[in-house]
mmCIF file of C-alpha atoms in Angstrom:
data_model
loop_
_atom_site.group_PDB
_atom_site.id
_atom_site.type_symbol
_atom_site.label_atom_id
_atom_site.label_comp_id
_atom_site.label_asym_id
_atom_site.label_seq_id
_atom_site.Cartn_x
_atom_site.Cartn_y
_atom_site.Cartn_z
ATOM 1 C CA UNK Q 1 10.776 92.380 24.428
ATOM 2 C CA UNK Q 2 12.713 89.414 23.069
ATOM 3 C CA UNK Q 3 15.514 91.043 20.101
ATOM 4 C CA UNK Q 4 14.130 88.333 18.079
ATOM 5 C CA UNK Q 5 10.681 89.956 18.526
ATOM 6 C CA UNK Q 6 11.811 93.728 18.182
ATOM 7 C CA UNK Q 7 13.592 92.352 14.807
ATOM 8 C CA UNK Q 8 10.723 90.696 13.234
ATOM 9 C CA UNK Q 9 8.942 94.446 14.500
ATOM 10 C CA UNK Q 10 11.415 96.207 12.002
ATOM 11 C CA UNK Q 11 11.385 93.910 9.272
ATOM 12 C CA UNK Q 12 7.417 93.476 8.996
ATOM 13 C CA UNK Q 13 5.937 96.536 10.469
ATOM 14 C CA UNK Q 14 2.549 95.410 10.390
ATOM 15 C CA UNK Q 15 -0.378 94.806 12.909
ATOM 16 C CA UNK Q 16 -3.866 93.766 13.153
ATOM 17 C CA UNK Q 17 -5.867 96.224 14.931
ATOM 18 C CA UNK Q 18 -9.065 94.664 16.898
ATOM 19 C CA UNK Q 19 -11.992 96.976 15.545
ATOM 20 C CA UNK Q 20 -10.322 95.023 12.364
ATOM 21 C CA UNK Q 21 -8.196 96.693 9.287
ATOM 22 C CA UNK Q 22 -4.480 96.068 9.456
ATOM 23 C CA UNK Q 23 -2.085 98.983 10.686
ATOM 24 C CA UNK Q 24 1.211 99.459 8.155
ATOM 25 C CA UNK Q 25 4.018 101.691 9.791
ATOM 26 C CA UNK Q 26 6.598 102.827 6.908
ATOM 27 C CA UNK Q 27 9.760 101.985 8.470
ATOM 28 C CA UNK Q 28 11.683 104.888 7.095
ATOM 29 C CA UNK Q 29 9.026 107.909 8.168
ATOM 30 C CA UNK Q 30 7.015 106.226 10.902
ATOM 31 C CA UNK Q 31 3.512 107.126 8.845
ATOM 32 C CA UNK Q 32 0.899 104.824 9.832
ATOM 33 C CA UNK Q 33 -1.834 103.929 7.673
ATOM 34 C CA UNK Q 34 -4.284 101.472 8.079
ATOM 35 C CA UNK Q 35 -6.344 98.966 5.360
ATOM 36 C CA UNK Q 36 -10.075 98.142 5.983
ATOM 37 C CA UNK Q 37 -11.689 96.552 3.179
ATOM 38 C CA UNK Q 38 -8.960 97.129 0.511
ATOM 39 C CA UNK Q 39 -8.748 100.606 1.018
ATOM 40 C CA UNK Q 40 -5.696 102.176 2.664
ATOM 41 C CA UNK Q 41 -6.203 105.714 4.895
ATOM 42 C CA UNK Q 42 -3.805 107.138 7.350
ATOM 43 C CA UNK Q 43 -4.426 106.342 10.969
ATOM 44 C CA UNK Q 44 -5.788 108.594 12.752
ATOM 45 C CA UNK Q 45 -3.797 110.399 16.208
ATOM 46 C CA UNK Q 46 -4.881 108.742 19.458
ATOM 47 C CA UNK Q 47 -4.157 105.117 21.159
ATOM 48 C CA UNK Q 48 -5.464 101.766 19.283
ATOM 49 C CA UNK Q 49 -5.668 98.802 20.762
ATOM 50 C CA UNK Q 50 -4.183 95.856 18.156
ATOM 51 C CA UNK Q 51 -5.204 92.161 18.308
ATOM 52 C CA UNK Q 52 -2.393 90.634 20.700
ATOM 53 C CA UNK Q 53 -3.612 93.574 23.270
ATOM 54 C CA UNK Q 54 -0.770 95.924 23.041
ATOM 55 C CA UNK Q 55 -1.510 99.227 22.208
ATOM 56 C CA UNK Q 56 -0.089 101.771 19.106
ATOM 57 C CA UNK Q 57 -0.068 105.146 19.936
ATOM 58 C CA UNK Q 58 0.103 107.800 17.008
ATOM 59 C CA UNK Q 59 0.948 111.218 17.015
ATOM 60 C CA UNK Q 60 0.463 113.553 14.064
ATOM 61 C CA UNK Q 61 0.392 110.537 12.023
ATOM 62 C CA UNK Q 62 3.241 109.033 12.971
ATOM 63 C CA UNK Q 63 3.926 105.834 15.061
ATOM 64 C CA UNK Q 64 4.944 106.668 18.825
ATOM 65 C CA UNK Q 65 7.461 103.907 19.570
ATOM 66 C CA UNK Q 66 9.022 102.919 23.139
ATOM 67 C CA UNK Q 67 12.074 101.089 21.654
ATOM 68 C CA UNK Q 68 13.841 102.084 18.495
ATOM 69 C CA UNK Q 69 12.237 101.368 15.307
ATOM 70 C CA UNK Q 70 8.599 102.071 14.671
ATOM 71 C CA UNK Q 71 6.061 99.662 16.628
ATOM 72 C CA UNK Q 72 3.236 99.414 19.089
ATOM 73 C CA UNK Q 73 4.791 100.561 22.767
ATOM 74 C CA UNK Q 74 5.175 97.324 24.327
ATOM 75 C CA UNK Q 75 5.633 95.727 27.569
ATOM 76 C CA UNK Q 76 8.197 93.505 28.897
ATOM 77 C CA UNK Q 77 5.893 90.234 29.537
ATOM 78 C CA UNK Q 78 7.564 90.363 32.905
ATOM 79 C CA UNK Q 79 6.069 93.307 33.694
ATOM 80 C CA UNK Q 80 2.908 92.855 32.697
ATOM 81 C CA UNK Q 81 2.782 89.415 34.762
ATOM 82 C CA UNK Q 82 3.787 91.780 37.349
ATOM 83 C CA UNK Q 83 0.848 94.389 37.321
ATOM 84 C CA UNK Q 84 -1.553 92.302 35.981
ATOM 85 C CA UNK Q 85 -4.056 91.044 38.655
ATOM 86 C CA UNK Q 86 -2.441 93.467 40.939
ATOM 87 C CA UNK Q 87 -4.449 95.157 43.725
ATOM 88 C CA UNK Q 88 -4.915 98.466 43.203
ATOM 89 C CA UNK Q 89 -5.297 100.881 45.939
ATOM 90 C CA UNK Q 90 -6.048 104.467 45.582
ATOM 91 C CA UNK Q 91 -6.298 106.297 41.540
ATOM 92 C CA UNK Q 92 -4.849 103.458 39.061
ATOM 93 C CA UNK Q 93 -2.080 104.123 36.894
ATOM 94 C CA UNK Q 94 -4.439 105.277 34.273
ATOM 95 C CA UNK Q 95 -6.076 107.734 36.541
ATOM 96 C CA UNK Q 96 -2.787 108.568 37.624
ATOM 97 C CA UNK Q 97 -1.808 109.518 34.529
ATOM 98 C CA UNK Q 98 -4.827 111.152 33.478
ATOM 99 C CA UNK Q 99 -4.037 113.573 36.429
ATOM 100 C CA UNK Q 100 -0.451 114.407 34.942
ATOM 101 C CA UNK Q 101 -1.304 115.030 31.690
ATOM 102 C CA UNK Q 102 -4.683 116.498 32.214
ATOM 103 C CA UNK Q 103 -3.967 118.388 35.529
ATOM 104 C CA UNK Q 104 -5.745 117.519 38.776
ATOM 105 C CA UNK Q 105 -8.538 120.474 38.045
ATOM 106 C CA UNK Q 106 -8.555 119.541 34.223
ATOM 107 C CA UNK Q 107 -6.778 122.423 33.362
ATOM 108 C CA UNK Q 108 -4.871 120.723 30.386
ATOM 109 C CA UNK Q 109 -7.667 119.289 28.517
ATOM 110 C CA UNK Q 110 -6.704 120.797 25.172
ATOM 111 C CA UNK Q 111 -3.138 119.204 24.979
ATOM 112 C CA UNK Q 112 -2.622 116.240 23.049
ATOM 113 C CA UNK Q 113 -1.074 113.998 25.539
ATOM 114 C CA UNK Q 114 -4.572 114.892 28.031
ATOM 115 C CA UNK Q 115 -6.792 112.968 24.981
ATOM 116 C CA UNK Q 116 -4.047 110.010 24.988
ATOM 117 C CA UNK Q 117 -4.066 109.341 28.711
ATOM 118 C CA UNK Q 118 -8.005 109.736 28.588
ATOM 119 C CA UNK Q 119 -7.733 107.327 25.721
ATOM 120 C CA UNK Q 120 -6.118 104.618 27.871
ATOM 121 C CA UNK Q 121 -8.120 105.576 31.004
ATOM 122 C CA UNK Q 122 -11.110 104.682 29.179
ATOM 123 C CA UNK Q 123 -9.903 101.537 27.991
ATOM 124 C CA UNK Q 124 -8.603 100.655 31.385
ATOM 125 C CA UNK Q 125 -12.350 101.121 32.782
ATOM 126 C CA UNK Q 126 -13.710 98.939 30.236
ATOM 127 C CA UNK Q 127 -11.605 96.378 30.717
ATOM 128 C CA UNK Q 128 -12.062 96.492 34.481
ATOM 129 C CA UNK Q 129 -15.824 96.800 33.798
ATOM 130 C CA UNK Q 130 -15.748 93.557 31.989
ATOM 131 C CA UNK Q 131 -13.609 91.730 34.843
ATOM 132 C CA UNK Q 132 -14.672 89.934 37.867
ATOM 133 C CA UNK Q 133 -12.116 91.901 39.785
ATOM 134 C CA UNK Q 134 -12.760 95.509 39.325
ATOM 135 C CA UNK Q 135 -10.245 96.708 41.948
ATOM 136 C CA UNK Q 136 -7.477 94.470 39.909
ATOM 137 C CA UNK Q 137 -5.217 95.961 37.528
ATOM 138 C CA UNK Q 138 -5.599 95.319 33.710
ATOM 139 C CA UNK Q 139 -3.619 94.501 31.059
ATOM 140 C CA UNK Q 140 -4.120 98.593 29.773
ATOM 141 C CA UNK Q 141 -3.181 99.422 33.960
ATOM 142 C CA UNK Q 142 -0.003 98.647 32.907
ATOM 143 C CA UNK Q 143 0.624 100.165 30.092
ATOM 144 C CA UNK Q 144 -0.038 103.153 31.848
ATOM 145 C CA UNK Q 145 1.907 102.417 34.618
ATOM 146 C CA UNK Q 146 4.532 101.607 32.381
ATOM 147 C CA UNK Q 147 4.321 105.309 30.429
ATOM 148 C CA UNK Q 148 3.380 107.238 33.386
ATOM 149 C CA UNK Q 149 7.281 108.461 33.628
ATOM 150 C CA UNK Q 150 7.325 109.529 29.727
ATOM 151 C CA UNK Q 151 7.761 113.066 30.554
ATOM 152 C CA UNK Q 152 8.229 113.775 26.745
ATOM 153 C CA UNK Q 153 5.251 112.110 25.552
ATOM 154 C CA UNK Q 154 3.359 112.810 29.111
ATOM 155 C CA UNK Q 155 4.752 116.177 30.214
ATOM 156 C CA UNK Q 156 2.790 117.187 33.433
ATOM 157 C CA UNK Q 157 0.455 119.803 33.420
ATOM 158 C CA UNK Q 158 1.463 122.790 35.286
#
């Protein structure tokens, strides 16, 4: 991400989420919150997708950042022109990741980073559902693929 980007991030920590309401992230605590018809609630734990596609992750309230400062995990455009449109061959980086945080025999389920990697599997299917190319990677394929060697917010399941 462009610092210009990661800067304007920090100074308005706001986003639009695309089931609609607006997402506020208190830079000092990373508390999210979000406002849907004037009235402000926190946000609850899981993966949202916001407007311009990225997605925010939340854990026990709080923002889950990739880069310093709170903010949806983002990225690189480079990267994403990279995977996206990509064959894929075998599990996809979602599945792939549902498998490390869920354990191959589901053994995991109960653990909070399991429900986050299901999250994103799910919206990885619809958005391959929804595509021409089904056996393509999607925009959400890489944000998994991108996360899939988090070990601290995707330890594997033992």
């Amino acid at each position: 991400m462009p610092t210009g980007a990661t800067d304007a991030l920090a100074a308005d920590p706001q986003y639009s989420l695309q089931q609609g309401g607006v997402v506020s992230v208190d830079p000092d605590t990373n508390r999210a919150s979000v406002t849907r018809n004037g009235v402000t609630t926190p946000l609850w734990d899981g993966t949202h997708r916001l407007q311009d596609g990225s997605i925010l992750i939340i854990r026990r309230g709080t923002s889950v950042p990739r880069e310093p400062g709170p903010g949806p995990r983002r990225v690189p455009e480079t990267e994403i022109e990279q995977w996206e449109g990509a064959l894929i061959v075998g599990y996809s980086p979602c599945e792939r990741l549902v498998h490390r945080a869920c354990g191959v025999d589901h053994q995991c389920l109960e653990r909070e980073a399991c429900n986050l990697a299901q999250q994103l599997l799910n919206m990885e299917q619809e958005e391959r559902t929804l595509s021409d190319s089904r056996n393509r990677m999607t925009y959400t394929s890489g944000q998994c693929q991108n996360v899939i060697h988090d070990a601290k917010l995707f330890p594997y399941c033992r």
